[in-house]
Tab-separated table of C-alpha atoms in Angstrom:
chain	number	residue	atom	x	y	z
D	1	UNK	CA	13.744	3.894	-22.854
D	2	UNK	CA	14.612	0.724	-20.998
D	3	UNK	CA	16.839	-1.776	-22.714
D	4	UNK	CA	16.993	-5.466	-21.862
D	5	UNK	CA	20.279	-6.908	-20.597
D	6	UNK	CA	22.609	-8.712	-22.965
D	7	UNK	CA	22.100	-12.435	-23.274
D	8	UNK	CA	25.188	-13.358	-21.245
D	9	UNK	CA	24.820	-10.453	-18.801
D	10	UNK	CA	23.892	-10.895	-15.134
D	11	UNK	CA	21.656	-7.966	-14.198
D	12	UNK	CA	20.403	-7.162	-10.717
D	13	UNK	CA	17.519	-4.697	-10.459
D	14	UNK	CA	16.427	-3.410	-7.075
D	15	UNK	CA	12.966	-1.869	-6.712
D	16	UNK	CA	11.063	-0.318	-3.865
D	17	UNK	CA	10.306	2.823	-1.933
D	18	UNK	CA	12.786	1.968	0.805
D	19	UNK	CA	15.511	-0.608	1.060
D	20	UNK	CA	14.952	-2.512	-2.152
D	21	UNK	CA	11.837	-4.466	-1.339
D	22	UNK	CA	11.921	-6.375	-4.608
D	23	UNK	CA	14.949	-7.801	-6.407
D	24	UNK	CA	14.951	-9.008	-9.968
D	25	UNK	CA	17.925	-10.960	-11.276
D	26	UNK	CA	18.684	-11.801	-14.865
D	27	UNK	CA	20.863	-14.891	-14.553
D	28	UNK	CA	21.767	-14.859	-18.212
D	29	UNK	CA	20.283	-16.435	-21.322
D	30	UNK	CA	16.792	-15.033	-20.718
D	31	UNK	CA	16.329	-16.676	-17.350
D	32	UNK	CA	14.931	-14.426	-14.631
D	33	UNK	CA	14.352	-14.743	-10.882
D	34	UNK	CA	11.948	-12.496	-8.962
D	35	UNK	CA	12.599	-12.148	-5.241
D	36	UNK	CA	9.780	-10.531	-3.255
D	37	UNK	CA	7.501	-7.842	-4.626
D	38	UNK	CA	6.521	-4.227	-4.313
D	39	UNK	CA	4.078	-1.983	-6.126
D	40	UNK	CA	4.870	0.900	-8.446
D	41	UNK	CA	3.231	4.024	-6.932
D	42	UNK	CA	2.300	5.357	-10.374
D	43	UNK	CA	0.932	2.298	-12.165
D	44	UNK	CA	-0.034	0.232	-9.060
D	45	UNK	CA	1.460	-2.768	-10.854
D	46	UNK	CA	4.138	-5.046	-9.358
D	47	UNK	CA	7.468	-3.357	-10.165
D	48	UNK	CA	9.182	-6.498	-11.464
D	49	UNK	CA	6.293	-7.337	-13.786
D	50	UNK	CA	6.120	-3.785	-15.045
D	51	UNK	CA	9.851	-3.778	-15.822
D	52	UNK	CA	9.862	-7.192	-17.491
D	53	UNK	CA	6.835	-6.304	-19.600
D	54	UNK	CA	8.460	-3.025	-20.646
D	55	UNK	CA	11.488	-4.849	-22.068
D	56	UNK	CA	9.373	-7.542	-23.678
D	57	UNK	CA	10.208	-10.544	-21.502
D	58	UNK	CA	7.632	-13.348	-21.818
D	59	UNK	CA	6.638	-13.896	-18.185
D	60	UNK	CA	5.297	-17.424	-18.439
D	61	UNK	CA	8.434	-18.899	-19.971
D	62	UNK	CA	11.425	-16.784	-18.936
D	63	UNK	CA	10.713	-16.223	-15.249
D	64	UNK	CA	11.988	-19.346	-13.502
D	65	UNK	CA	11.255	-18.584	-9.864
D	66	UNK	CA	9.143	-16.186	-7.818
D	67	UNK	CA	10.433	-16.266	-4.261
D	68	UNK	CA	8.656	-14.837	-1.221
D	69	UNK	CA	11.509	-14.616	1.260
D	70	UNK	CA	9.428	-13.569	4.233
D	71	UNK	CA	5.986	-12.505	5.238
D	72	UNK	CA	6.283	-8.751	5.720
D	73	UNK	CA	3.722	-6.553	3.996
D	74	UNK	CA	6.315	-4.316	2.358
D	75	UNK	CA	7.969	-7.320	0.660
D	76	UNK	CA	4.884	-9.074	-0.632
D	77	UNK	CA	2.752	-6.259	-2.005
D	78	UNK	CA	1.736	-7.404	-5.456
D	79	UNK	CA	3.161	-10.913	-5.137
D	80	UNK	CA	-0.294	-12.355	-5.832
D	81	UNK	CA	-0.426	-10.553	-9.155
D	82	UNK	CA	3.176	-11.538	-9.863
D	83	UNK	CA	2.438	-15.242	-9.376
D	84	UNK	CA	-0.693	-14.844	-11.478
D	85	UNK	CA	1.206	-13.184	-14.310
D	86	UNK	CA	4.007	-15.766	-14.314
D	87	UNK	CA	1.634	-18.636	-14.861
D	88	UNK	CA	4.251	-21.382	-15.357
D	89	UNK	CA	6.740	-20.192	-12.786
D	90	UNK	CA	7.596	-22.066	-9.593
D	91	UNK	CA	6.558	-20.217	-6.464
D	92	UNK	CA	8.936	-20.562	-3.539
D	93	UNK	CA	8.244	-19.704	0.074
D	94	UNK	CA	9.681	-20.605	3.423
D	95	UNK	CA	9.137	-24.129	4.663
D	96	UNK	CA	7.798	-22.781	7.936
D	97	UNK	CA	5.142	-20.696	6.282
D	98	UNK	CA	2.710	-22.714	4.220
D	99	UNK	CA	1.561	-24.974	7.015
D	100	UNK	CA	-1.955	-26.283	7.505
D	101	UNK	CA	-2.535	-23.706	10.254
D	102	UNK	CA	-1.317	-20.879	8.056
D	103	UNK	CA	-3.590	-21.871	5.167
D	104	UNK	CA	-6.641	-21.860	7.473
D	105	UNK	CA	-5.479	-18.536	8.794
D	106	UNK	CA	-5.103	-17.156	5.244
D	107	UNK	CA	-8.593	-18.329	4.331
D	108	UNK	CA	-10.089	-16.685	7.428
D	109	UNK	CA	-8.393	-13.350	6.839
D	110	UNK	CA	-8.514	-13.615	3.054
D	111	UNK	CA	-12.301	-13.288	3.240
D	112	UNK	CA	-11.690	-9.788	4.594
D	113	UNK	CA	-9.131	-8.339	2.166
D	114	UNK	CA	-9.320	-4.848	3.628
D	115	UNK	CA	-8.101	-6.091	6.969
D	116	UNK	CA	-4.634	-7.418	6.294
D	117	UNK	CA	-2.979	-6.811	2.952
D	118	UNK	CA	-0.150	-9.315	3.520
D	119	UNK	CA	-2.501	-12.196	4.206
D	120	UNK	CA	-4.643	-11.182	1.280
D	121	UNK	CA	-1.613	-11.369	-1.029
D	122	UNK	CA	-0.997	-14.942	0.088
D	123	UNK	CA	-4.648	-15.746	-0.496
D	124	UNK	CA	-4.272	-14.553	-4.104
D	125	UNK	CA	-1.098	-16.654	-4.446
D	126	UNK	CA	-2.865	-19.786	-3.194
D	127	UNK	CA	-5.822	-19.239	-5.517
D	128	UNK	CA	-3.471	-18.723	-8.449
D	129	UNK	CA	-1.508	-21.884	-7.648
D	130	UNK	CA	-4.724	-23.882	-7.309
D	131	UNK	CA	-6.106	-22.588	-10.590
D	132	UNK	CA	-2.941	-23.326	-12.525
D	133	UNK	CA	-2.368	-26.695	-10.773
D	134	UNK	CA	1.019	-25.694	-9.420
D	135	UNK	CA	2.430	-26.735	-6.092
D	136	UNK	CA	4.710	-24.404	-4.165
D	137	UNK	CA	8.318	-25.209	-3.439
D	138	UNK	CA	9.438	-24.914	0.170
D	139	UNK	CA	12.759	-23.324	0.970
D	140	UNK	CA	14.861	-24.543	3.859
D	141	UNK	CA	18.542	-24.509	4.727
D	142	UNK	CA	20.815	-25.963	2.050
D	143	UNK	CA	17.965	-26.794	-0.307
D	144	UNK	CA	18.611	-26.279	-4.019
D	145	UNK	CA	15.700	-24.344	-5.475
D	146	UNK	CA	16.693	-24.187	-9.127
D	147	UNK	CA	19.598	-25.332	-11.220
D	148	UNK	CA	20.875	-24.809	-14.762
D	149	UNK	CA	23.575	-27.215	-15.762
D	150	UNK	CA	24.960	-25.049	-18.491
D	151	UNK	CA	24.704	-26.954	-21.761
D	152	UNK	CA	25.144	-25.115	-25.060
D	153	UNK	CA	27.651	-22.637	-23.693
D	154	UNK	CA	25.379	-21.325	-20.942
D	155	UNK	CA	27.106	-20.722	-17.616
D	156	UNK	CA	25.888	-23.081	-14.901
D	157	UNK	CA	23.577	-21.531	-12.365
D	158	UNK	CA	22.477	-22.778	-8.974
D	159	UNK	CA	20.052	-21.096	-6.581
D	160	UNK	CA	20.190	-22.423	-3.046
D	161	UNK	CA	18.280	-21.467	0.104
D	162	UNK	CA	20.517	-21.011	3.155
D	163	UNK	CA	17.648	-20.704	5.620
D	164	UNK	CA	15.387	-21.358	7.496
D	165	UNK	CA	17.016	-23.974	9.663
D	166	UNK	CA	14.955	-26.873	11.013
D	167	UNK	CA	14.643	-25.394	14.485
D	168	UNK	CA	13.488	-22.045	13.024
D	169	UNK	CA	10.752	-23.859	11.103
D	170	UNK	CA	9.635	-25.555	14.320
D	171	UNK	CA	9.462	-22.171	16.117
D	172	UNK	CA	7.556	-20.583	13.239
D	173	UNK	CA	4.891	-23.284	13.295
D	174	UNK	CA	4.284	-22.608	16.988
D	175	UNK	CA	4.101	-18.864	16.345
D	176	UNK	CA	1.617	-19.287	13.498
D	177	UNK	CA	-0.702	-21.478	15.574
D	178	UNK	CA	-0.983	-18.698	18.124
D	179	UNK	CA	-2.061	-16.231	15.449
D	180	UNK	CA	-5.210	-18.109	14.517
D	181	UNK	CA	-8.234	-15.993	15.529
D	182	UNK	CA	-10.491	-17.185	18.317
D	183	UNK	CA	-14.275	-17.063	18.170
D	184	UNK	CA	-15.887	-13.862	19.417
D	185	UNK	CA	-12.615	-11.958	19.610
D	186	UNK	CA	-12.396	-8.597	17.854
D	187	UNK	CA	-11.032	-8.692	14.329
D	188	UNK	CA	-7.662	-7.058	14.105
D	189	UNK	CA	-4.788	-6.818	11.677
D	190	UNK	CA	-2.204	-9.565	11.877
D	191	UNK	CA	1.018	-8.604	13.557
D	192	UNK	CA	3.785	-10.749	12.121
D	193	UNK	CA	5.587	-12.531	14.930
D	194	UNK	CA	9.043	-11.413	15.962
D	195	UNK	CA	11.738	-12.491	15.630
D	196	UNK	CA	11.315	-13.446	12.005
D	197	UNK	CA	12.568	-17.001	12.193
D	198	UNK	CA	11.723	-18.193	8.720
D	199	UNK	CA	13.169	-15.630	6.299
D	200	UNK	CA	14.718	-17.262	3.240
D	201	UNK	CA	18.334	-16.324	2.534
D	202	UNK	CA	19.265	-16.969	-1.085
D	203	UNK	CA	22.662	-18.017	-2.373
D	204	UNK	CA	22.857	-17.557	-6.129
D	205	UNK	CA	25.765	-18.708	-8.287
D	206	UNK	CA	26.092	-17.941	-11.990
D	207	UNK	CA	29.418	-19.070	-13.381
D	208	UNK	CA	31.932	-17.499	-11.044
D	209	UNK	CA	29.574	-14.753	-9.869
D	210	UNK	CA	27.892	-15.215	-6.488
D	211	UNK	CA	25.053	-13.301	-4.890
D	212	UNK	CA	24.053	-13.494	-1.262
D	213	UNK	CA	20.540	-12.134	-0.801
D	214	UNK	CA	20.212	-11.667	2.919
D	215	UNK	CA	16.437	-11.259	3.223
D	216	UNK	CA	15.221	-10.289	6.689
D	217	UNK	CA	16.960	-13.023	8.591
D	218	UNK	CA	17.735	-11.819	12.078
D	219	UNK	CA	20.642	-12.394	14.376
D	220	UNK	CA	20.053	-14.625	17.332
D	221	UNK	CA	22.124	-15.705	20.283
D	222	UNK	CA	20.627	-19.162	19.780
D	223	UNK	CA	22.726	-20.905	17.122
D	224	UNK	CA	19.778	-23.066	16.095
D	225	UNK	CA	18.167	-20.213	14.128
D	226	UNK	CA	19.010	-16.841	12.584
D	227	UNK	CA	22.289	-16.008	10.863
D	228	UNK	CA	24.264	-18.109	13.292
D	229	UNK	CA	22.610	-21.247	11.995
D	230	UNK	CA	23.376	-20.860	8.292
D	231	UNK	CA	26.397	-21.493	6.232
D	232	UNK	CA	26.915	-17.951	4.998
D	233	UNK	CA	30.424	-17.564	6.331
D	234	UNK	CA	31.430	-20.907	4.887
D	235	UNK	CA	30.019	-19.990	1.525
D	236	UNK	CA	31.747	-16.615	1.529
D	237	UNK	CA	35.081	-18.175	2.310
D	238	UNK	CA	34.801	-20.298	-0.824
D	239	UNK	CA	34.120	-17.519	-3.260
D	240	UNK	CA	36.127	-14.518	-4.277
D	241	UNK	CA	33.580	-12.606	-6.363
D	242	UNK	CA	30.579	-12.212	-4.135
D	243	UNK	CA	27.951	-9.503	-3.854
D	244	UNK	CA	25.959	-9.323	-0.653
D	245	UNK	CA	22.536	-7.698	-0.609
D	246	UNK	CA	20.636	-7.356	2.637
D	247	UNK	CA	17.227	-5.887	3.018
D	248	UNK	CA	14.800	-5.540	5.845
L	1	UNK	CA	-29.955	49.965	-2.047
L	2	UNK	CA	-27.547	52.173	-3.905
L	3	UNK	CA	-23.785	52.057	-4.098
L	4	UNK	CA	-21.709	55.045	-4.967
L	5	UNK	CA	-18.492	54.456	-6.693
L	6	UNK	CA	-17.378	56.343	-9.756
L	7	UNK	CA	-20.907	55.881	-10.977
L	8	UNK	CA	-24.168	55.071	-9.293
L	9	UNK	CA	-25.390	51.514	-9.307
L	10	UNK	CA	-28.208	49.698	-7.712
L	11	UNK	CA	-27.679	46.327	-6.164
L	12	UNK	CA	-29.853	43.677	-7.656
L	13	UNK	CA	-29.994	40.076	-6.617
L	14	UNK	CA	-30.412	37.026	-8.725
L	15	UNK	CA	-33.994	36.019	-7.919
L	16	UNK	CA	-33.147	32.331	-8.124
L	17	UNK	CA	-30.389	32.449	-5.607
L	18	UNK	CA	-31.626	33.178	-2.133
L	19	UNK	CA	-30.813	31.819	1.224
L	20	UNK	CA	-33.830	31.165	3.415
L	21	UNK	CA	-35.807	33.783	1.518
L	22	UNK	CA	-33.170	36.459	1.985
L	23	UNK	CA	-31.101	37.848	-0.842
L	24	UNK	CA	-27.605	36.504	-0.761
L	25	UNK	CA	-24.905	38.980	-1.588
L	26	UNK	CA	-22.617	36.274	-2.817
L	27	UNK	CA	-24.499	36.231	-6.067
L	28	UNK	CA	-25.503	39.701	-6.897
L	29	UNK	CA	-24.700	42.323	-9.403
L	30	UNK	CA	-24.864	46.034	-9.639
L	31	UNK	CA	-27.006	47.782	-12.153
L	32	UNK	CA	-28.280	51.256	-12.715
L	33	UNK	CA	-31.602	52.056	-10.935
L	34	UNK	CA	-33.392	52.868	-14.173
L	35	UNK	CA	-32.774	49.467	-15.615
L	36	UNK	CA	-34.251	47.111	-13.087
L	37	UNK	CA	-36.115	44.894	-15.506
L	38	UNK	CA	-35.520	42.592	-17.169
L	39	UNK	CA	-32.561	41.602	-15.078
L	40	UNK	CA	-31.264	38.768	-17.222
L	41	UNK	CA	-30.812	40.907	-20.274
L	42	UNK	CA	-28.513	43.264	-18.422
L	43	UNK	CA	-26.298	40.940	-16.591
L	44	UNK	CA	-22.852	40.357	-18.043
L	45	UNK	CA	-23.495	42.333	-21.159
L	46	UNK	CA	-24.270	46.050	-20.714
L	47	UNK	CA	-24.528	48.848	-18.259
L	48	UNK	CA	-26.309	52.182	-18.284
L	49	UNK	CA	-24.437	55.366	-17.726
L	50	UNK	CA	-26.906	57.233	-15.489
L	51	UNK	CA	-24.806	60.396	-15.310
L	52	UNK	CA	-25.395	60.931	-19.002
L	53	UNK	CA	-29.161	61.463	-18.622
L	54	UNK	CA	-29.672	63.157	-21.988
L	55	UNK	CA	-28.701	60.107	-23.895
L	56	UNK	CA	-29.469	56.795	-22.230
L	57	UNK	CA	-27.668	54.544	-24.595
L	58	UNK	CA	-26.535	51.058	-23.865
L	59	UNK	CA	-22.846	50.704	-24.386
L	60	UNK	CA	-20.906	47.547	-25.022
L	61	UNK	CA	-18.070	47.141	-22.577
L	62	UNK	CA	-15.167	44.744	-22.748
L	63	UNK	CA	-15.752	43.460	-19.224
L	64	UNK	CA	-18.945	43.402	-17.226
L	65	UNK	CA	-19.030	45.545	-14.083
L	66	UNK	CA	-21.191	42.878	-12.484
L	67	UNK	CA	-19.048	40.865	-10.169
L	68	UNK	CA	-20.196	37.332	-9.527
L	69	UNK	CA	-18.767	35.809	-6.447
L	70	UNK	CA	-18.674	32.005	-6.237
L	71	UNK	CA	-21.473	30.720	-4.079
L	72	UNK	CA	-20.088	28.715	-1.187
L	73	UNK	CA	-22.347	26.080	0.277
L	74	UNK	CA	-19.818	24.967	2.921
L	75	UNK	CA	-21.591	25.066	6.240
L	76	UNK	CA	-19.329	22.714	8.178
L	77	UNK	CA	-15.599	22.442	8.683
L	78	UNK	CA	-13.878	20.583	5.840
L	79	UNK	CA	-10.683	18.541	6.085
L	80	UNK	CA	-8.163	18.339	3.251
L	81	UNK	CA	-5.649	15.538	3.645
L	82	UNK	CA	-2.040	16.106	2.611
L	83	UNK	CA	-0.636	12.798	3.809
L	84	UNK	CA	-2.348	9.657	5.007
L	85	UNK	CA	-1.048	6.505	6.650
L	86	UNK	CA	-2.666	3.246	7.603
L	87	UNK	CA	-1.334	2.212	10.968
L	88	UNK	CA	-1.284	-1.040	12.909
L	89	UNK	CA	-0.531	-1.207	16.613
L	90	UNK	CA	2.453	-3.499	17.235
L	91	UNK	CA	3.037	-3.005	20.936
L	92	UNK	CA	1.402	-1.017	23.713
L	93	UNK	CA	3.111	0.837	26.543
L	94	UNK	CA	1.860	2.788	29.525
L	95	UNK	CA	1.776	6.163	27.788
L	96	UNK	CA	2.290	5.359	24.108
L	97	UNK	CA	2.095	2.614	21.505
L	98	UNK	CA	4.453	1.338	18.827
L	99	UNK	CA	2.927	1.080	15.371
L	100	UNK	CA	3.751	0.312	11.771
L	101	UNK	CA	2.728	3.036	9.322
L	102	UNK	CA	1.987	2.362	5.676
L	103	UNK	CA	1.981	5.354	3.352
L	104	UNK	CA	-1.346	5.263	1.503
L	105	UNK	CA	0.238	6.830	-1.584
L	106	UNK	CA	2.923	4.128	-1.694
L	107	UNK	CA	5.668	6.693	-2.195
L	108	UNK	CA	7.626	6.035	0.973
L	109	UNK	CA	8.629	2.854	2.770
L	110	UNK	CA	6.767	1.441	5.746
L	111	UNK	CA	7.862	3.053	8.956
L	112	UNK	CA	7.560	2.362	12.641
L	113	UNK	CA	6.584	5.097	15.065
L	114	UNK	CA	5.693	5.626	18.694
L	115	UNK	CA	2.536	7.650	19.218
L	116	UNK	CA	1.619	9.149	22.568
L	117	UNK	CA	-1.774	8.216	23.975
L	118	UNK	CA	-2.448	11.925	24.474
L	119	UNK	CA	-2.742	12.160	20.667
L	120	UNK	CA	-5.734	9.805	20.705
L	121	UNK	CA	-9.293	10.900	21.329
L	122	UNK	CA	-10.994	9.523	24.433
L	123	UNK	CA	-13.482	7.350	22.553
L	124	UNK	CA	-10.647	5.615	20.644
L	125	UNK	CA	-8.408	4.891	23.629
L	126	UNK	CA	-10.253	1.679	24.479
L	127	UNK	CA	-9.639	0.371	20.930
L	128	UNK	CA	-5.859	0.417	21.255
L	129	UNK	CA	-4.582	-3.129	21.283
L	130	UNK	CA	-2.076	-5.188	19.334
L	131	UNK	CA	-3.290	-5.447	15.739
L	132	UNK	CA	-5.715	-2.525	16.010
L	133	UNK	CA	-5.974	-0.602	12.749
L	134	UNK	CA	-6.075	3.187	12.548
L	135	UNK	CA	-5.777	5.911	9.960
L	136	UNK	CA	-3.589	8.945	10.506
L	137	UNK	CA	-4.189	11.983	8.326
L	138	UNK	CA	-2.194	15.173	8.289
L	139	UNK	CA	-3.700	18.113	6.478
L	140	UNK	CA	-5.650	21.254	7.119
L	141	UNK	CA	-9.143	22.080	8.198
L	142	UNK	CA	-11.103	24.800	6.477
L	143	UNK	CA	-13.823	26.410	8.550
L	144	UNK	CA	-17.010	27.790	6.928
L	145	UNK	CA	-15.499	31.258	7.251
L	146	UNK	CA	-12.437	30.102	5.294
L	147	UNK	CA	-9.942	29.894	8.133
L	148	UNK	CA	-7.283	27.204	7.596
L	149	UNK	CA	-5.881	25.261	10.533
L	150	UNK	CA	-3.120	22.659	10.221
L	151	UNK	CA	-4.299	19.465	11.870
L	152	UNK	CA	-3.458	15.825	12.530
L	153	UNK	CA	-6.284	13.326	12.913
L	154	UNK	CA	-5.978	9.743	14.177
L	155	UNK	CA	-9.072	7.549	13.975
L	156	UNK	CA	-9.186	3.900	14.986
L	157	UNK	CA	-11.162	1.436	12.946
L	158	UNK	CA	-14.100	-0.253	14.626
L	159	UNK	CA	-14.356	-3.916	13.704
L	160	UNK	CA	-16.756	-6.696	14.654
L	161	UNK	CA	-15.835	-9.999	16.286
L	162	UNK	CA	-14.942	-13.264	14.536
L	163	UNK	CA	-18.130	-15.281	14.172
L	164	UNK	CA	-17.934	-19.078	14.594
L	165	UNK	CA	-19.395	-19.631	11.105
L	166	UNK	CA	-16.675	-17.461	9.526
L	167	UNK	CA	-13.952	-19.578	11.088
L	168	UNK	CA	-15.762	-22.800	10.125
L	169	UNK	CA	-16.027	-21.565	6.546
L	170	UNK	CA	-12.298	-20.740	6.536
L	171	UNK	CA	-11.461	-24.275	7.659
L	172	UNK	CA	-13.596	-25.751	4.881
L	173	UNK	CA	-11.905	-23.603	2.238
L	174	UNK	CA	-8.482	-24.376	3.677
L	175	UNK	CA	-9.049	-28.139	3.490
L	176	UNK	CA	-9.801	-27.879	-0.208
L	177	UNK	CA	-6.682	-25.779	-0.795
L	178	UNK	CA	-4.479	-28.069	1.298
L	179	UNK	CA	-5.474	-31.085	-0.802
L	180	UNK	CA	-5.003	-29.154	-4.024
L	181	UNK	CA	-1.527	-27.946	-3.063
L	182	UNK	CA	-0.447	-31.199	-1.487
L	183	UNK	CA	0.090	-29.741	1.969
L	184	UNK	CA	-0.328	-32.264	4.772
């Protein structure tokens, strides 16, 4: 029997068959954040949604953000259904991802859902956003994604993206243009470009508790993108109680 | 045809079950020679003790001596899958390729593997390219005679080309979405 966290409790739940492909954070006072998604092998439902439903959390009011940190199949399985279920929630993705080229690309591949599951998930997300008249929020370095000021005794909470950096976004746009299929070429699955320049690193502060969610951001010798470009070390030096979670 | 065991029985065949006009011994029973007809009334219920000729009495028995073997229609080799992955080629090398494998049961995380080209059948070799999709099944083959052989099968998916109208349609749909989501 699963029990919900206490009102003032910060709870971090990690789901997935491997490294923790989906992270669910209760930031206190019935506010929840879903980061990435994976599917439960038994129910075939998104793990975060299944858990929240089992403890009676109303998805459309209590889930504040659904964040897709990066475009790898194992981190976005079921994210379409997650966005659909959380019908009032803000959807966040990397600034380098939802470009005009990528949307055309999604629509081309989305017509063939059996071909590329990752692209198909994004197609479901876009359809859900269109239907519910929501616009996505784009994450980039140092951008505040969500904030709770802490009235009525609630601890303040701030969720900030630490990546991608501007240069990484520029590189990602070039990479995505190259992926667009050409006429009369054989249909193939989409191979996500490497290195992953546009993964979203999340810095989450609740009261004096800090979480660094490392996403799939890669190291690079070029200081204009990757870990070298973000302010992680600066942020860590400021805080004493910090939990780092990396996943790939 | 008579069989001699502890008692004498005659082999009878189920008239409905024949293979190319020949009696099939996979569905047959044994019954005493004196009791050939009607067949149906004898099967699974009684037998005649032919050694006790002075008193041919049908006796109830707890278990029928007629042994019915399951009829097997398998005429070709069957494959039973134990584990199945969907694979995508990520990079090709001279003698192998790097791929991402997705467990079709969803019980294990995605993995990357290098597969030797010698594992691939000749007709699939030309399909190996970045993004090519294949299915890898590990299981066992069962031959018509019942022999089991552990096997690994890799089959590449054959896909058509992108048609100009498909890409045009995608652009039209994308424009609508871009306006709706406020993407410029």
